[in-house]
Amino acid sequence: MRTIKVTDITLKKLAEDRAISLLFREKSAIANCADLLGADAIELPAVKNLREDTIIYKTIAQNVQKAVLAIPVGFNKDDVKSVWECIKDAKKPRLQVELPVSTIQMEYTYHVKQAVMLEKIAELIKTAKEYCTDVEFAALDATRADDAFLISAAKEAEANGATVVTVCDDAGVSTPEQVAELVAKVKEVVSIPVYVQVSDRIKMGVASAFAAIAKGADGIKCAMAGKDILLTGDISDAMRACALQIDAEIKLDATKIHASIDDMVSNITHDSYENEQTVSDKKKILLDSDSSVAQVAQAASVLGYELSDSDVGNVYKALMQVCEKKGAVGSKEFEALIASSAMQAPSTYHFETYTTTSSNVANAMSQVTLKCNDEIICGVASGDGPIDSAFRAIEQCIGHHYELDDFQVQSVTEGKEALGSALVRLRNNGKLYSGNGTSTDIVAASIRAYINALNKIVFEEA
């Protein structure tokens, strides 16, 4: 009975399917779950943010004990080295060259013809082999490719050092027989293992996998969760029931698979959180005392902040202090921590005084006085309410308009004389700067928050 290799692609599929970014601990939990269930290989998503992904993937590489850890190298050979740094410490690292072989994808995505794509396949595999002995070539969109070119690509991959070839059904509209025939054709021309990544778009994922195995496929790719993909639980159940009929087996732990996957999925489904303290409607982020520095950096990135290493450290320390008093911090509270702990800058502008008048029959009018380098500057403006008019008056003082990305107000203490906290996010050249202000006067708190964010912009520009 043949043993079929199983590659887990959950992390890659969730990265493609989910609008919500997974936290560091969630990515690590998924990889650990796949490793414990007995997956022969685990695939990581392509590197998007080098600094953050390197931290995350290095940690995963150290934690995965049994499975091969694979990562795509991208389209440029100059990126291979930086990608290799992410997983070089894994016990069984693998670099993946993922390139389309269908005419439509080659020309639409990369604007190249068949001859150039063959050269690119050879170039990337040669470069990857300089760093790693295990290199996979994944023929993307293979079911829509010209059969002759698919065969040429597979032969070129093996000739340049590939150790695995994967036939991918990305379109998801091929019948099991069509997928199996492609696998058989590739098996005839290469001596290395041939894997298959089938789709479940037309609910034939298991049937396609079985047909491919019958034609000689050495491995299959599946995910514990995701859309239009062969699910780990489904293929495990099917293989357990039909192993004798197809004379093949997989080494996943069938007794633990459903319980482990259900537990893993429940832990990463942010929608299960029920109140605003644990989850923001806008950005679903939850951090607690178990969160790491890398998770803090990633959560800040999800919210749109680019923090330096020192700022990440300051925010992490503030987070740990807050978590000693309460269990977890949602995105709004986390933004307040960023505003008060990160990107601290000298006060170029000092808030001196303000006066405002408002009514329900006329626009509000505010006068704001600031101090800059011993110079007193004053601005007067009208607006839709006292806070809007105060912000406009500040803009008149500085002679510049910044996009107000977000504005939040909440009480810090209770009672008639409650201390109010304001959070202001300003956007300048695509980057976010947050400021925090507190006062028993909510207008003053808002002005202080705006000035705090403004000083960060001025400091960085200088």
Coordinates of C-alpha atoms in Angstrom, one line a residue:
M1 CA 0.0 0.0 0.0
R2 CA 1.4 3.4 -1.1
T3 CA 1.7 6.2 1.5
I4 CA 0.6 9.5 0.1
K5 CA 2.3 12.6 1.3
V6 CA -0.1 15.3 2.7
T7 CA 0.8 19.0 2.5
D8 CA -1.2 21.4 4.7
I9 CA -1.9 24.8 3.0
T10 CA -4.3 26.2 5.6
L11 CA -2.1 29.3 6.3
K12 CA -1.8 30.1 2.6
K13 CA -5.6 29.6 2.0
L14 CA -6.6 31.8 4.9
A15 CA -4.2 34.5 3.8
E16 CA -6.0 34.5 0.4
D17 CA -9.6 34.1 1.7
R18 CA -9.8 36.2 4.8
A19 CA -10.2 39.9 4.9
I20 CA -9.1 39.8 8.6
S21 CA -5.4 39.4 9.3
L22 CA -4.5 36.5 11.6
L23 CA -2.6 37.3 14.7
F24 CA 0.8 35.9 15.2
R25 CA -0.4 33.3 17.8
E26 CA -3.1 32.2 15.4
K27 CA -0.7 31.5 12.6
S28 CA 1.6 29.7 15.0
A29 CA -1.4 27.6 16.3
I30 CA -2.4 26.6 12.8
A31 CA 1.1 25.4 12.0
N32 CA 1.4 23.5 15.3
C33 CA -1.9 21.9 14.7
A34 CA -1.0 20.7 11.3
D35 CA 2.4 19.4 12.6
L36 CA 0.7 17.5 15.5
L37 CA -1.8 15.9 13.2
G38 CA 1.0 14.4 11.1
A39 CA 1.1 16.6 8.0
D40 CA 4.2 15.8 5.9
A41 CA 4.6 19.5 4.9
I42 CA 3.2 22.9 5.9
E43 CA 3.1 25.8 3.5
L44 CA 3.5 29.4 4.5
P45 CA 2.0 32.4 2.7
A46 CA 4.3 34.5 0.5
V47 CA 6.3 37.2 2.3
K48 CA 4.5 40.5 2.1
N49 CA 6.0 42.5 5.0
L50 CA 9.6 41.3 5.2
R51 CA 10.3 42.6 8.8
E52 CA 7.1 41.3 10.4
D53 CA 6.9 38.1 8.4
T54 CA 10.5 37.2 9.1
I55 CA 9.8 37.3 12.8
I56 CA 6.7 35.3 12.5
Y57 CA 8.1 32.6 10.1
K58 CA 11.3 32.2 12.1
T59 CA 9.3 31.4 15.2
I60 CA 7.1 29.0 13.3
A61 CA 10.2 27.4 11.8
Q62 CA 11.6 26.7 15.3
N63 CA 8.3 25.3 16.6
V64 CA 7.5 22.9 13.7
Q65 CA 9.1 19.6 14.7
K66 CA 8.2 17.0 12.1
A67 CA 6.8 18.5 9.0
V68 CA 8.7 20.1 6.1
L69 CA 8.2 23.8 6.1
A70 CA 7.7 25.4 2.7
I71 CA 7.6 29.0 1.5
P72 CA 7.3 30.6 -1.9
V73 CA 10.3 32.5 -3.2
G74 CA 8.4 35.0 -5.4
F75 CA 9.1 36.0 -9.0
N76 CA 12.5 37.8 -8.6
K77 CA 15.7 35.9 -7.8
D78 CA 17.0 38.7 -5.7
D79 CA 14.2 38.0 -3.2
V80 CA 15.2 34.3 -2.7
K81 CA 17.8 35.0 -0.1
S82 CA 15.5 37.1 2.2
V83 CA 12.8 34.5 1.9
W84 CA 15.3 31.8 2.8
E85 CA 16.2 33.7 6.0
C86 CA 12.7 33.2 7.2
I87 CA 12.8 29.4 7.3
K88 CA 16.5 28.4 7.2
D89 CA 16.3 27.3 10.9
A90 CA 13.5 24.8 10.2
K91 CA 14.4 21.2 10.7
K92 CA 13.1 20.5 7.1
P93 CA 13.0 23.6 5.0
R94 CA 11.7 23.8 1.4
L95 CA 11.7 26.6 -1.1
Q96 CA 8.8 26.8 -3.6
V97 CA 8.9 28.2 -7.1
E98 CA 5.3 28.9 -7.9
L99 CA 4.6 30.1 -11.5
P100 CA 1.7 29.9 -13.8
V101 CA 1.8 27.6 -16.9
S102 CA -1.4 28.6 -18.5
T103 CA -1.2 31.2 -21.4
I104 CA -3.8 33.4 -19.8
Q105 CA -2.0 33.6 -16.5
M106 CA 1.4 34.0 -17.9
E107 CA 0.5 36.9 -20.1
Y108 CA -2.1 38.5 -17.8
T109 CA -0.1 38.3 -14.5
Y110 CA 3.5 38.4 -15.6
H111 CA 3.3 39.6 -19.3
V112 CA 5.6 36.9 -20.6
K113 CA 5.4 34.2 -23.2
Q114 CA 6.2 30.4 -22.8
A115 CA 9.9 30.7 -23.7
V116 CA 10.5 33.4 -21.1
M117 CA 8.5 31.5 -18.5
L118 CA 10.7 28.5 -19.0
E119 CA 13.8 30.6 -18.5
K120 CA 12.3 32.1 -15.3
I121 CA 11.5 28.6 -14.0
A122 CA 15.1 27.5 -14.5
E123 CA 16.5 30.8 -13.1
L124 CA 14.5 30.7 -9.9
I125 CA 15.0 27.0 -9.2
K126 CA 18.8 27.3 -9.7
T127 CA 18.8 30.3 -7.3
A128 CA 16.7 28.4 -4.8
K129 CA 19.0 25.4 -5.0
E130 CA 21.9 27.6 -3.9
Y131 CA 20.3 27.9 -0.5
C132 CA 18.1 24.8 0.0
T133 CA 18.4 21.2 -1.3
D134 CA 14.7 20.8 -1.3
V135 CA 13.0 22.9 -4.0
E136 CA 9.4 22.5 -5.2
F137 CA 8.1 23.7 -8.5
A138 CA 4.3 24.4 -8.4
A139 CA 2.7 24.6 -11.8
L140 CA -0.1 27.1 -11.1
D141 CA -3.3 26.9 -13.2
A142 CA -2.1 23.7 -14.8
T143 CA -5.5 22.5 -15.8
R144 CA -5.9 25.4 -18.2
A145 CA -2.4 25.1 -19.6
D146 CA -1.3 23.6 -22.9
D147 CA -0.3 20.0 -22.1
A148 CA 2.9 20.2 -24.1
F149 CA 4.0 23.3 -22.2
L150 CA 3.1 21.8 -18.8
I151 CA 5.3 18.8 -19.6
S152 CA 8.1 21.1 -20.8
A153 CA 7.9 23.2 -17.6
A154 CA 8.0 20.0 -15.4
K155 CA 11.0 18.7 -17.3
E156 CA 12.8 22.0 -17.0
A157 CA 12.1 22.1 -13.3
E158 CA 13.6 18.7 -12.7
A159 CA 16.6 19.4 -15.0
N160 CA 17.5 22.4 -12.8
G161 CA 17.2 20.7 -9.5
A162 CA 13.5 20.6 -8.4
T163 CA 12.8 17.8 -6.0
V164 CA 9.0 18.0 -6.2
V165 CA 6.5 19.0 -8.9
T166 CA 2.9 20.0 -8.1
V167 CA 0.1 20.2 -10.6
C168 CA -2.5 22.8 -9.5
D169 CA -6.1 23.1 -10.4
D170 CA -6.6 26.8 -9.6
A171 CA -9.6 27.3 -11.9
G172 CA -11.5 24.5 -10.1
V173 CA -13.7 23.5 -13.1
S174 CA -11.9 20.3 -14.2
T175 CA -13.4 16.9 -13.8
P176 CA -11.5 14.2 -11.7
E177 CA -10.6 12.4 -14.9
Q178 CA -9.0 15.6 -16.4
V179 CA -6.9 16.2 -13.3
A180 CA -5.8 12.6 -13.2
E181 CA -4.7 12.6 -16.8
L182 CA -2.6 15.7 -16.3
V183 CA -0.9 14.0 -13.3
A184 CA -0.3 10.9 -15.4
K185 CA 1.3 12.9 -18.2
V186 CA 3.7 14.7 -15.8
K187 CA 4.6 11.4 -14.1
E188 CA 5.7 9.9 -17.4
V189 CA 8.3 12.6 -18.0
V190 CA 9.8 13.2 -14.5
S191 CA 11.4 10.9 -12.0
I192 CA 10.7 13.1 -9.0
P193 CA 7.5 13.0 -6.8
V194 CA 4.4 14.6 -8.4
Y195 CA 1.9 16.2 -6.1
V196 CA -1.6 17.5 -6.9
Q197 CA -3.5 20.5 -5.5
V198 CA -7.2 20.0 -6.4
S199 CA -10.1 22.4 -6.0
D200 CA -13.5 21.7 -4.4
R201 CA -15.2 24.5 -6.2
I202 CA -17.6 22.0 -8.0
K203 CA -17.6 19.7 -5.0
M204 CA -15.3 17.1 -6.6
G205 CA -12.2 17.7 -4.4
V206 CA -12.1 14.2 -2.9
A207 CA -13.0 12.5 -6.2
S208 CA -10.2 14.5 -8.0
A209 CA -7.7 13.6 -5.3
F210 CA -8.6 9.9 -5.5
A211 CA -8.4 9.9 -9.3
A212 CA -5.0 11.6 -9.2
I213 CA -3.7 9.1 -6.7
A214 CA -4.9 6.3 -8.9
K215 CA -2.8 7.7 -11.7
G216 CA 0.3 7.9 -9.6
A217 CA 0.2 11.1 -7.6
D218 CA 2.6 10.9 -4.7
G219 CA 1.1 13.7 -2.6
I220 CA -2.0 15.9 -2.1
K221 CA -2.5 19.3 -0.7
C222 CA -5.4 20.2 1.6
A223 CA -6.4 22.7 4.2
M224 CA -8.1 22.5 7.6
A225 CA -10.2 25.5 6.7
G226 CA -10.8 27.6 3.6
K227 CA -13.0 28.1 0.5
D228 CA -13.1 25.9 -2.6
I229 CA -10.3 23.7 -1.3
L230 CA -9.9 20.0 -0.5
L231 CA -10.5 19.9 3.3
T232 CA -8.3 17.9 5.6
G233 CA -11.2 16.3 7.4
D234 CA -12.9 15.3 4.2
I235 CA -9.9 13.6 2.6
S236 CA -9.0 11.9 5.9
D237 CA -12.5 10.4 6.3
A238 CA -12.5 9.3 2.7
M239 CA -9.1 7.7 2.8
R240 CA -9.9 5.9 6.0
A241 CA -13.0 4.4 4.4
C242 CA -11.5 3.6 1.0
A243 CA -7.8 3.0 1.6
L244 CA -8.0 -0.7 0.5
Q245 CA -9.9 0.2 -2.6
I246 CA -7.3 2.6 -3.9
D247 CA -4.4 0.8 -2.3
A248 CA -3.1 4.0 -0.7
E249 CA -3.0 5.6 2.8
I250 CA -2.1 8.9 4.5
K251 CA -0.4 9.2 7.9
L252 CA -2.7 11.9 9.4
D253 CA -3.9 11.1 13.0
A254 CA -7.5 10.3 12.1
T255 CA -8.6 9.9 15.7
K256 CA -7.7 13.5 16.6
I257 CA -8.3 15.3 13.3
H258 CA -11.8 16.6 13.7
A259 CA -11.5 17.6 17.4
S260 CA -8.2 19.4 16.7
I261 CA -9.4 21.2 13.6
D262 CA -12.7 22.3 15.3
D263 CA -10.7 23.6 18.3
M264 CA -8.2 25.4 16.0
V265 CA -10.9 27.0 13.9
S266 CA -12.9 28.2 17.0
N267 CA -9.7 29.8 18.3
I268 CA -9.1 31.8 15.1
T269 CA -12.7 32.9 14.4
H270 CA -12.7 36.4 15.6
D271 CA -16.5 36.7 15.1
S272 CA -17.0 34.5 18.1
Y273 CA -16.1 37.4 20.4
E274 CA -19.3 39.2 21.5
N275 CA -18.6 42.6 22.8
E276 CA -16.8 45.8 22.0
Q277 CA -14.2 45.3 24.8
T278 CA -12.8 42.3 23.1
V279 CA -13.3 43.1 19.4
S280 CA -13.7 46.2 17.3
D281 CA -16.2 46.4 14.5
K282 CA -13.7 48.0 12.3
K283 CA -10.6 45.9 13.0
K284 CA -10.9 42.6 14.7
I285 CA -7.9 42.6 17.1
L286 CA -7.5 41.0 20.5
L287 CA -4.3 41.2 22.5
D288 CA -3.7 39.9 26.0
S289 CA -0.8 39.1 28.4
D290 CA 0.2 36.1 26.3
S291 CA 0.7 38.3 23.2
S292 CA 4.3 38.6 22.0
V293 CA 6.2 41.6 20.7
A294 CA 5.8 40.3 17.1
Q295 CA 2.0 40.1 17.6
V296 CA 2.0 43.7 18.8
A297 CA 3.9 44.8 15.7
Q298 CA 1.5 42.9 13.5
A299 CA -1.6 44.3 15.2
A300 CA -0.2 47.8 14.8
S301 CA 0.4 47.1 11.1
V302 CA -3.2 45.9 10.6
L303 CA -4.4 49.2 12.0
G304 CA -2.1 51.1 9.6
Y305 CA 0.8 52.1 11.8
E306 CA 4.4 51.7 10.9
L307 CA 6.2 51.5 14.2
S308 CA 9.9 51.4 14.8
D309 CA 11.4 48.7 16.9
S310 CA 11.7 51.0 19.9
D311 CA 8.1 52.1 19.5
V312 CA 6.9 48.5 19.3
G313 CA 8.8 47.9 22.6
N314 CA 7.2 50.9 24.3
V315 CA 3.7 49.8 23.2
Y316 CA 4.4 46.2 24.3
K317 CA 5.4 47.4 27.8
A318 CA 2.2 49.6 28.0
L319 CA 0.1 46.6 26.9
M320 CA 1.5 44.3 29.5
Q321 CA 0.8 46.9 32.2
V322 CA -2.8 47.3 31.1
C323 CA -3.3 43.5 30.8
E324 CA -2.3 43.1 34.5
K325 CA -5.5 44.9 35.4
K326 CA -7.8 43.6 32.6
G327 CA -7.8 40.4 30.6
A328 CA -7.5 41.6 27.0
V329 CA -7.3 44.7 24.9
G330 CA -9.4 45.4 21.8
S331 CA -8.4 47.6 18.8
K332 CA -9.7 50.9 20.2
E333 CA -7.8 50.5 23.5
F334 CA -4.8 49.3 21.6
E335 CA -4.9 52.4 19.4
A336 CA -5.0 54.5 22.6
L337 CA -1.9 52.7 23.8
I338 CA -0.1 53.5 20.5
A339 CA -1.1 57.1 20.7
S340 CA 0.2 57.5 24.3
S341 CA 3.3 55.2 24.0
A342 CA 4.6 55.3 20.5
M343 CA 6.3 57.8 18.2
Q344 CA 6.7 60.3 21.1
A345 CA 8.1 63.6 19.8
P346 CA 9.3 67.0 21.2
S347 CA 6.4 69.5 21.4
T348 CA 7.0 71.9 18.5
Y349 CA 3.5 73.2 19.0
H350 CA 2.2 73.9 22.6
F351 CA -1.5 74.3 23.3
E352 CA -2.1 77.6 25.2
T353 CA -5.8 78.5 25.2
Y354 CA -9.0 78.1 23.3
T355 CA -12.5 79.7 23.4
T356 CA -15.5 78.5 21.5
T357 CA -19.1 79.4 21.0
S358 CA -21.8 77.1 19.7
S359 CA -25.6 76.9 19.4
N360 CA -28.2 74.9 17.6
V361 CA -29.0 77.7 15.1
A362 CA -25.5 78.7 13.9
N363 CA -22.1 77.2 13.2
A364 CA -19.7 76.9 16.1
M365 CA -16.8 79.4 16.2
S366 CA -13.5 78.6 17.9
Q367 CA -10.3 80.5 18.6
V368 CA -7.2 78.4 19.4
T369 CA -3.9 79.9 20.6
L370 CA -0.7 77.9 20.1
K371 CA 3.0 78.5 21.0
C372 CA 5.7 77.6 18.5
N373 CA 9.4 78.5 19.2
D374 CA 8.4 81.3 21.6
E375 CA 6.0 82.7 19.0
I376 CA 2.3 82.9 19.8
I377 CA 0.1 82.1 16.9
C378 CA -3.7 82.3 16.8
G379 CA -6.4 80.8 14.6
V380 CA -10.1 81.5 14.3
A381 CA -12.5 79.3 12.3
S382 CA -16.1 78.1 12.2
G383 CA -17.2 74.5 11.9
D384 CA -19.9 72.0 12.5
G385 CA -19.6 71.9 16.3
P386 CA -17.0 73.1 18.7
I387 CA -14.5 70.3 18.0
D388 CA -14.7 70.7 14.3
S389 CA -14.2 74.4 14.5
A390 CA -11.3 74.0 16.9
F391 CA -9.5 71.6 14.5
R392 CA -10.0 74.1 11.7
A393 CA -8.6 76.9 13.9
I394 CA -5.5 74.7 14.5
E395 CA -5.1 74.3 10.7
Q396 CA -5.3 78.0 10.3
C397 CA -2.6 78.4 12.9
I398 CA -0.2 76.0 11.2
G399 CA -1.2 76.8 7.6
H400 CA -1.7 73.2 6.6
H401 CA -4.6 70.7 6.3
Y402 CA -4.1 67.1 7.4
E403 CA -6.6 64.3 6.7
L404 CA -8.5 63.3 9.8
D405 CA -8.5 59.5 9.6
D406 CA -10.3 58.9 12.9
F407 CA -11.5 60.6 16.0
Q408 CA -12.7 58.9 19.2
V409 CA -13.9 60.2 22.5
Q410 CA -14.5 58.2 25.7
S411 CA -14.7 58.7 29.4
V412 CA -11.9 57.5 31.6
T413 CA -13.6 58.0 34.9
E414 CA -17.2 58.2 36.1
G415 CA -19.4 61.0 37.4
K416 CA -20.2 64.6 36.4
E417 CA -16.6 65.6 36.4
A418 CA -15.4 62.6 34.5
L419 CA -12.0 62.7 32.9
G420 CA -12.4 62.4 29.1
S421 CA -9.9 60.9 26.7
A422 CA -9.7 61.8 23.0
L423 CA -7.9 59.9 20.2
V424 CA -7.0 61.6 16.9
R425 CA -5.5 59.9 13.9
L426 CA -4.0 62.1 11.2
R427 CA -2.8 60.8 7.8
N428 CA 0.1 62.4 6.1
N429 CA 1.7 61.0 2.9
G430 CA -0.2 57.8 3.5
K431 CA 1.1 57.2 7.0
L432 CA -0.9 57.4 10.2
Y433 CA 0.0 59.5 13.3
S434 CA -2.1 59.1 16.4
G435 CA -2.4 61.5 19.3
N436 CA -4.0 61.2 22.7
G437 CA -5.3 63.9 25.0
T438 CA -7.1 63.8 28.4
S439 CA -9.0 66.5 30.2
T440 CA -12.3 67.1 32.1
D441 CA -13.1 69.4 29.2
I442 CA -13.6 67.1 26.1
V443 CA -12.9 70.0 23.7
A444 CA -9.6 70.6 25.3
A445 CA -8.8 66.9 25.3
S446 CA -9.6 66.8 21.6
I447 CA -7.3 69.7 20.9
R448 CA -4.5 68.2 22.9
A449 CA -4.9 64.9 21.0
Y450 CA -4.7 66.8 17.7
I451 CA -1.6 68.7 18.8
N452 CA 0.0 65.5 20.0
A453 CA -0.4 63.8 16.6
L454 CA 0.6 67.1 14.8
N455 CA 3.9 67.2 16.7
K456 CA 4.7 63.7 15.6
I457 CA 4.2 64.6 12.0
V458 CA 6.4 67.8 12.3
F459 CA 9.1 65.9 14.2
E460 CA 9.3 63.1 11.5
E461 CA 9.3 65.6 8.7
A462 CA 12.1 67.5 10.3

